[in-house]
C-alpha positions as protocol buffer text, in pm:
chain_id: "A"
residue {
  index: 1
  type: MET
  ca { x: -1058 y: -17500 z: -18200 }
}
residue {
  index: 2
  type: LYS
  ca { x: -1291 y: -17165 z: -18205 }
}
residue {
  index: 3
  type: LEU
  ca { x: -1305 y: -17092 z: -18616 }
}
residue {
  index: 4
  type: PHE
  ca { x: -1690 y: -16971 z: -18695 }
}
residue {
  index: 5
  type: GLY
  ca { x: -1748 y: -16843 z: -18356 }
}
residue {
  index: 6
  type: PRO
  ca { x: -1521 y: -16490 z: -18452 }
}
residue {
  index: 7
  type: LEU
  ca { x: -1632 y: -16538 z: -18805 }
}
residue {
  index: 8
  type: TYR
  ca { x: -1981 y: -16531 z: -18763 }
}
residue {
  index: 9
  type: GLU
  ca { x: -1927 y: -16162 z: -18487 }
}
residue {
  index: 10
  type: ARG
  ca { x: -1730 y: -16079 z: -18846 }
}
residue {
  index: 11
  type: ALA
  ca { x: -2026 y: -16099 z: -19042 }
}
residue {
  index: 12
  type: MET
  ca { x: -2265 y: -15916 z: -18781 }
}
residue {
  index: 13
  type: ARG
  ca { x: -1995 y: -15618 z: -18837 }
}
residue {
  index: 14
  type: TRP
  ca { x: -2073 y: -15687 z: -19215 }
}
residue {
  index: 15
  type: ALA
  ca { x: -2394 y: -15673 z: -19182 }
}
residue {
  index: 16
  type: ALA
  ca { x: -2436 y: -15355 z: -19009 }
}
residue {
  index: 17
  type: HIS
  ca { x: -2188 y: -15171 z: -19294 }
}
residue {
  index: 18
  type: PRO
  ca { x: -2367 y: -14877 z: -19509 }
}
residue {
  index: 19
  type: ARG
  ca { x: -2331 y: -15004 z: -19749 }
}
residue {
  index: 20
  type: ALA
  ca { x: -2467 y: -15469 z: -19626 }
}
residue {
  index: 21
  type: VAL
  ca { x: -2712 y: -15445 z: -19914 }
}
residue {
  index: 22
  type: SER
  ca { x: -2523 y: -15383 z: -20232 }
}
residue {
  index: 23
  type: MET
  ca { x: -2272 y: -15669 z: -20051 }
}
residue {
  index: 24
  type: LEU
  ca { x: -2589 y: -15846 z: -20017 }
}
residue {
  index: 25
  type: ALA
  ca { x: -2695 y: -15866 z: -20378 }
}
residue {
  index: 26
  type: GLY
  ca { x: -2344 y: -15861 z: -20486 }
}
residue {
  index: 27
  type: LEU
  ca { x: -2250 y: -16165 z: -20315 }
}
residue {
  index: 28
  type: SER
  ca { x: -2604 y: -16357 z: -20388 }
}
residue {
  index: 29
  type: PHE
  ca { x: -2501 y: -16262 z: -20818 }
}
residue {
  index: 30
  type: VAL
  ca { x: -2104 y: -16367 z: -20753 }
}
residue {
  index: 31
  type: GLU
  ca { x: -2215 y: -16679 z: -20583 }
}
residue {
  index: 32
  type: ALA
  ca { x: -2453 y: -16769 z: -20922 }
}
residue {
  index: 33
  type: ILE
  ca { x: -2220 y: -16706 z: -21180 }
}
residue {
  index: 34
  type: ILE
  ca { x: -1847 y: -16869 z: -20938 }
}
residue {
  index: 35
  type: PHE
  ca { x: -1826 y: -16767 z: -20564 }
}
residue {
  index: 36
  type: PRO
  ca { x: -1819 y: -17004 z: -20392 }
}
residue {
  index: 37
  type: VAL
  ca { x: -1982 y: -16854 z: -20056 }
}
residue {
  index: 38
  type: MET
  ca { x: -2306 y: -16812 z: -20040 }
}
residue {
  index: 39
  type: PRO
  ca { x: -2509 y: -16569 z: -19976 }
}
residue {
  index: 40
  type: GLU
  ca { x: -2628 y: -16630 z: -19653 }
}
residue {
  index: 41
  type: VAL
  ca { x: -2385 y: -16566 z: -19493 }
}
residue {
  index: 42
  type: MET
  ca { x: -2434 y: -16203 z: -19510 }
}
residue {
  index: 43
  type: LEU
  ca { x: -2803 y: -16297 z: -19504 }
}
residue {
  index: 44
  type: ALA
  ca { x: -2875 y: -16484 z: -19194 }
}
residue {
  index: 45
  type: PRO
  ca { x: -2695 y: -16185 z: -18991 }
}
residue {
  index: 46
  type: MET
  ca { x: -2816 y: -15914 z: -19180 }
}
residue {
  index: 47
  type: THR
  ca { x: -3198 y: -16032 z: -19078 }
}
residue {
  index: 48
  type: LEU
  ca { x: -3062 y: -16157 z: -18678 }
}
residue {
  index: 49
  type: ALA
  ca { x: -2973 y: -15748 z: -18671 }
}
residue {
  index: 50
  type: ARG
  ca { x: -3330 y: -15586 z: -18812 }
}
residue {
  index: 51
  type: PRO
  ca { x: -3544 y: -15813 z: -18805 }
}
residue {
  index: 52
  type: GLN
  ca { x: -3839 y: -15606 z: -18958 }
}
residue {
  index: 53
  type: GLN
  ca { x: -3644 y: -15587 z: -19277 }
}
residue {
  index: 54
  type: TRP
  ca { x: -3634 y: -15973 z: -19302 }
}
residue {
  index: 55
  type: PHE
  ca { x: -3862 y: -15966 z: -19651 }
}
residue {
  index: 56
  type: ARG
  ca { x: -3645 y: -15697 z: -19821 }
}
residue {
  index: 57
  type: TYR
  ca { x: -3338 y: -15886 z: -19737 }
}
residue {
  index: 58
  type: ALA
  ca { x: -3451 y: -16196 z: -19868 }
}
residue {
  index: 59
  type: THR
  ca { x: -3591 y: -16027 z: -20199 }
}
residue {
  index: 60
  type: ILE
  ca { x: -3288 y: -15852 z: -20271 }
}
residue {
  index: 61
  type: SER
  ca { x: -3088 y: -16219 z: -20226 }
}
residue {
  index: 62
  type: LEU
  ca { x: -3339 y: -16423 z: -20504 }
}
residue {
  index: 63
  type: ILE
  ca { x: -3355 y: -16094 z: -20715 }
}
residue {
  index: 64
  type: GLY
  ca { x: -2970 y: -16128 z: -20729 }
}
residue {
  index: 65
  type: SER
  ca { x: -2963 y: -16490 z: -20748 }
}
residue {
  index: 66
  type: LEU
  ca { x: -3153 y: -16500 z: -21004 }
}
residue {
  index: 67
  type: LEU
  ca { x: -2995 y: -16222 z: -21204 }
}
residue {
  index: 68
  type: GLY
  ca { x: -2658 y: -16432 z: -21174 }
}
residue {
  index: 69
  type: ALA
  ca { x: -2865 y: -16769 z: -21241 }
}
residue {
  index: 70
  type: ALA
  ca { x: -2933 y: -16628 z: -21563 }
}
residue {
  index: 71
  type: VAL
  ca { x: -2553 y: -16530 z: -21609 }
}
residue {
  index: 72
  type: GLY
  ca { x: -2390 y: -16857 z: -21529 }
}
residue {
  index: 73
  type: TYR
  ca { x: -2665 y: -17060 z: -21769 }
}
residue {
  index: 74
  type: ALA
  ca { x: -2552 y: -16720 z: -22054 }
}
residue {
  index: 75
  type: LEU
  ca { x: -2169 y: -16829 z: -21997 }
}
residue {
  index: 76
  type: GLY
  ca { x: -2192 y: -17257 z: -21964 }
}
residue {
  index: 77
  type: HIS
  ca { x: -2387 y: -17236 z: -22319 }
}
residue {
  index: 78
  type: PHE
  ca { x: -2184 y: -17019 z: -22456 }
}
residue {
  index: 79
  type: ALA
  ca { x: -1840 y: -17014 z: -22370 }
}
residue {
  index: 80
  type: PHE
  ca { x: -1799 y: -17317 z: -22134 }
}
residue {
  index: 81
  type: ALA
  ca { x: -1575 y: -17525 z: -22389 }
}
residue {
  index: 82
  type: ALA
  ca { x: -1369 y: -17221 z: -22413 }
}
residue {
  index: 83
  type: LEU
  ca { x: -1380 y: -17228 z: -22050 }
}
residue {
  index: 84
  type: GLN
  ca { x: -1257 y: -17559 z: -21970 }
}
residue {
  index: 85
  type: PRO
  ca { x: -934 y: -17454 z: -21854 }
}
residue {
  index: 86
  type: LEU
  ca { x: -1043 y: -17240 z: -21627 }
}
residue {
  index: 87
  type: ILE
  ca { x: -1388 y: -17482 z: -21437 }
}
residue {
  index: 88
  type: GLN
  ca { x: -1085 y: -17764 z: -21413 }
}
residue {
  index: 89
  type: TRP
  ca { x: -854 y: -17521 z: -21253 }
}
residue {
  index: 90
  type: LEU
  ca { x: -1158 y: -17504 z: -21029 }
}
residue {
  index: 91
  type: GLY
  ca { x: -1219 y: -17859 z: -20926 }
}
residue {
  index: 92
  type: TRP
  ca { x: -1604 y: -17777 z: -21074 }
}
residue {
  index: 93
  type: SER
  ca { x: -1567 y: -18026 z: -21349 }
}
residue {
  index: 94
  type: THR
  ca { x: -1684 y: -18343 z: -21205 }
}
residue {
  index: 95
  type: ALA
  ca { x: -1995 y: -18216 z: -21048 }
}
residue {
  index: 96
  type: ILE
  ca { x: -2097 y: -18033 z: -21332 }
}
residue {
  index: 97
  type: ASP
  ca { x: -2053 y: -18329 z: -21514 }
}
residue {
  index: 98
  type: ALA
  ca { x: -2254 y: -18560 z: -21339 }
}
residue {
  index: 99
  type: HIS
  ca { x: -2509 y: -18297 z: -21302 }
}
residue {
  index: 100
  type: VAL
  ca { x: -2461 y: -18258 z: -21665 }
}
residue {
  index: 101
  type: ALA
  ca { x: -2537 y: -18635 z: -21793 }
}
residue {
  index: 102
  type: HIS
  ca { x: -2861 y: -18634 z: -21560 }
}
residue {
  index: 103
  type: LEU
  ca { x: -2994 y: -18302 z: -21710 }
}
residue {
  index: 104
  type: ARG
  ca { x: -2936 y: -18452 z: -22072 }
}
residue {
  index: 105
  type: GLU
  ca { x: -3154 y: -18775 z: -21956 }
}
residue {
  index: 106
  type: VAL
  ca { x: -3421 y: -18558 z: -21770 }
}
residue {
  index: 107
  type: VAL
  ca { x: -3459 y: -18286 z: -22016 }
}
residue {
  index: 108
  type: ALA
  ca { x: -3513 y: -18591 z: -22259 }
}
residue {
  index: 109
  type: GLN
  ca { x: -3860 y: -18704 z: -22066 }
}
residue {
  index: 110
  type: SER
  ca { x: -3971 y: -18330 z: -22016 }
}
residue {
  index: 111
  type: PRO
  ca { x: -3814 y: -17958 z: -21946 }
}
residue {
  index: 112
  type: TRP
  ca { x: -4056 y: -17938 z: -21691 }
}
residue {
  index: 113
  type: GLN
  ca { x: -3864 y: -18312 z: -21515 }
}
residue {
  index: 114
  type: ALA
  ca { x: -3603 y: -18045 z: -21510 }
}
residue {
  index: 115
  type: PHE
  ca { x: -3821 y: -17767 z: -21342 }
}
residue {
  index: 116
  type: TRP
  ca { x: -3832 y: -18018 z: -21021 }
}
residue {
  index: 117
  type: LEU
  ca { x: -3539 y: -18134 z: -21049 }
}
residue {
  index: 118
  type: LEU
  ca { x: -3361 y: -17815 z: -21019 }
}
residue {
  index: 119
  type: VAL
  ca { x: -3712 y: -17645 z: -20734 }
}
residue {
  index: 120
  type: LEU
  ca { x: -3496 y: -17950 z: -20525 }
}
residue {
  index: 121
  type: ALA
  ca { x: -3107 y: -17874 z: -20586 }
}
residue {
  index: 122
  type: GLY
  ca { x: -3219 y: -17485 z: -20538 }
}
residue {
  index: 123
  type: PHE
  ca { x: -3297 y: -17615 z: -20207 }
}
residue {
  index: 124
  type: THR
  ca { x: -2962 y: -17769 z: -20106 }
}
residue {
  index: 125
  type: PRO
  ca { x: -2660 y: -17692 z: -20027 }
}
residue {
  index: 126
  type: ILE
  ca { x: -2505 y: -17793 z: -20305 }
}
residue {
  index: 127
  type: PRO
  ca { x: -2344 y: -17374 z: -20464 }
}
residue {
  index: 128
  type: LEU
  ca { x: -2622 y: -17278 z: -20697 }
}
residue {
  index: 129
  type: LYS
  ca { x: -2326 y: -17229 z: -20956 }
}
residue {
  index: 130
  type: ILE
  ca { x: -2309 y: -17612 z: -21100 }
}
residue {
  index: 131
  type: PHE
  ca { x: -2628 y: -17628 z: -21091 }
}
residue {
  index: 132
  type: THR
  ca { x: -2638 y: -17313 z: -21364 }
}
residue {
  index: 133
  type: TRP
  ca { x: -2415 y: -17398 z: -21550 }
}
residue {
  index: 134
  type: ALA
  ca { x: -2492 y: -17722 z: -21639 }
}
residue {
  index: 135
  type: SER
  ca { x: -2864 y: -17609 z: -21698 }
}
residue {
  index: 136
  type: GLY
  ca { x: -2626 y: -17393 z: -21975 }
}
residue {
  index: 137
  type: ILE
  ca { x: -2446 y: -17654 z: -22118 }
}
residue {
  index: 138
  type: VAL
  ca { x: -2762 y: -17860 z: -22140 }
}
residue {
  index: 139
  type: GLY
  ca { x: -2979 y: -17639 z: -22278 }
}
residue {
  index: 140
  type: VAL
  ca { x: -3276 y: -17663 z: -22042 }
}
residue {
  index: 141
  type: PRO
  ca { x: -3552 y: -17350 z: -22208 }
}
residue {
  index: 142
  type: LEU
  ca { x: -3545 y: -17156 z: -22014 }
}
residue {
  index: 143
  type: LEU
  ca { x: -3845 y: -17066 z: -21825 }
}
residue {
  index: 144
  type: PRO
  ca { x: -3860 y: -17385 z: -21681 }
}
residue {
  index: 145
  type: PHE
  ca { x: -3480 y: -17320 z: -21538 }
}
residue {
  index: 146
  type: LEU
  ca { x: -3551 y: -16948 z: -21457 }
}
residue {
  index: 147
  type: ALA
  ca { x: -3913 y: -17080 z: -21246 }
}
residue {
  index: 148
  type: SER
  ca { x: -3723 y: -17347 z: -21096 }
}
residue {
  index: 149
  type: MET
  ca { x: -3405 y: -17047 z: -20984 }
}
residue {
  index: 150
  type: LEU
  ca { x: -3689 y: -16858 z: -20842 }
}
residue {
  index: 151
  type: VAL
  ca { x: -3823 y: -17087 z: -20696 }
}
residue {
  index: 152
  type: GLY
  ca { x: -3571 y: -17312 z: -20512 }
}
residue {
  index: 153
  type: ARG
  ca { x: -3366 y: -17103 z: -20397 }
}
residue {
  index: 154
  type: GLY
  ca { x: -3623 y: -16819 z: -20337 }
}
residue {
  index: 155
  type: LYS
  ca { x: -3769 y: -17050 z: -20096 }
}
residue {
  index: 156
  type: ARG
  ca { x: -3476 y: -17098 z: -19930 }
}
residue {
  index: 157
  type: VAL
  ca { x: -3388 y: -16710 z: -19813 }
}
residue {
  index: 158
  type: TYR
  ca { x: -3802 y: -16658 z: -19757 }
}
residue {
  index: 159
  type: LEU
  ca { x: -3807 y: -16958 z: -19534 }
}
residue {
  index: 160
  type: LEU
  ca { x: -3432 y: -16872 z: -19370 }
}
residue {
  index: 161
  type: CYS
  ca { x: -3539 y: -16457 z: -19299 }
}
residue {
  index: 162
  type: GLY
  ca { x: -3872 y: -16609 z: -19240 }
}
residue {
  index: 163
  type: LEU
  ca { x: -3768 y: -16779 z: -18947 }
}
residue {
  index: 164
  type: ILE
  ca { x: -3536 y: -16563 z: -18786 }
}
residue {
  index: 165
  type: ARG
  ca { x: -3802 y: -16256 z: -18782 }
}
residue {
  index: 166
  type: LEU
  ca { x: -4011 y: -16562 z: -18617 }
}
residue {
  index: 167
  type: GLY
  ca { x: -3783 y: -16618 z: -18371 }
}
residue {
  index: 168
  type: GLY
  ca { x: -3591 y: -16337 z: -18328 }
}
residue {
  index: 169
  type: VAL
  ca { x: -3342 y: -16265 z: -17993 }
}
residue {
  index: 170
  type: ARG
  ca { x: -3369 y: -16589 z: -17918 }
}
residue {
  index: 171
  type: ALA
  ca { x: -3312 y: -16709 z: -18276 }
}
residue {
  index: 172
  type: GLU
  ca { x: -2991 y: -16463 z: -18293 }
}
residue {
  index: 173
  type: ARG
  ca { x: -2893 y: -16648 z: -17951 }
}
residue {
  index: 174
  type: ALA
  ca { x: -2970 y: -17008 z: -18003 }
}
residue {
  index: 175
  type: LEU
  ca { x: -2725 y: -16928 z: -18323 }
}
residue {
  index: 176
  type: HIS
  ca { x: -2471 y: -16797 z: -18139 }
}
residue {
  index: 177
  type: ARG
  ca { x: -2432 y: -17072 z: -17873 }
}
residue {
  index: 178
  type: TRP
  ca { x: -2466 y: -17354 z: -18138 }
}
residue {
  index: 179
  type: ILE
  ca { x: -2242 y: -17171 z: -18438 }
}
residue {
  index: 180
  type: GLU
  ca { x: -1964 y: -17362 z: -18331 }
}
residue {
  index: 181
  type: VAL
  ca { x: -2118 y: -17737 z: -18421 }
}
residue {
  index: 182
  type: ILE
  ca { x: -2310 y: -17556 z: -18756 }
}
residue {
  index: 183
  type: GLY
  ca { x: -1998 y: -17468 z: -18920 }
}
residue {
  index: 184
  type: TRP
  ca { x: -1822 y: -17798 z: -18867 }
}
residue {
  index: 185
  type: ALA
  ca { x: -2100 y: -17935 z: -18949 }
}
residue {
  index: 186
  type: ALA
  ca { x: -2183 y: -17738 z: -19266 }
}
residue {
  index: 187
  type: VAL
  ca { x: -1789 y: -17831 z: -19388 }
}
residue {
  index: 188
  type: GLY
  ca { x: -1810 y: -18208 z: -19303 }
}
residue {
  index: 189
  type: LEU
  ca { x: -2117 y: -18219 z: -19517 }
}
residue {
  index: 190
  type: LEU
  ca { x: -1949 y: -18006 z: -19806 }
}
residue {
  index: 191
  type: ILE
  ca { x: -1666 y: -18306 z: -19745 }
}
residue {
  index: 192
  type: LEU
  ca { x: -1913 y: -18502 z: -19818 }
}
residue {
  index: 193
  type: LEU
  ca { x: -2042 y: -18399 z: -20038 }
}
residue {
  index: 194
  type: VAL
  ca { x: -1741 y: -18332 z: -20248 }
}
residue {
  index: 195
  type: LEU
  ca { x: -1630 y: -18714 z: -20230 }
}
residue {
  index: 196
  type: TYR
  ca { x: -1940 y: -18864 z: -20341 }
}
residue {
  index: 197
  type: PHE
  ca { x: -1951 y: -18719 z: -20654 }
}
residue {
  index: 198
  type: LYS
  ca { x: -1511 y: -18745 z: -20708 }
}
residue {
  index: 199
  type: PHE
  ca { x: -1549 y: -19141 z: -20596 }
}
residue {
  index: 200
  type: LEU
  ca { x: -1871 y: -19209 z: -20613 }
}
residue {
  index: 201
  type: HIS
  ca { x: -2165 y: -19082 z: -20886 }
}
């Protein structure tokens, strides 16, 4: 079943939208708080459409993610109890509880150990919002938290855009050719992660 090919084509059209940069910044911001769609959905086709703008697009996405991460942290720290019904409705409770327990153990040893844990987390496909909320709930010191978001998300967006910039037209052709395989593989990985946090962790 072809699903990701048409979505890819649509994303390429969005990338050419006059307000694409603003949409990218907004998506990066809300993804770090609540939205389920990662900014790479727009970032990759935008870079493919205008490779010379790769550094600018990655920077804009990173700034949006950092601002959103700060808001997610604040909500987790100050409003977690009040927002529990919403979190349960969204199905985040299991994942957040698991990361909260782990982060508490790490922070008890050293706040900068939490930094390294969150840096690694920023490079995984696990939604950023899970880590921002969990960090706020635990009370990870703000400096290590923001530094980890900067490094973790930064290396992801700059690596993605840089590779697309270097690959150029060949990268676009390869992505277009393999988009269905990549898309369904990502869906399978997401299902495995959900099952892991729900039943095994």
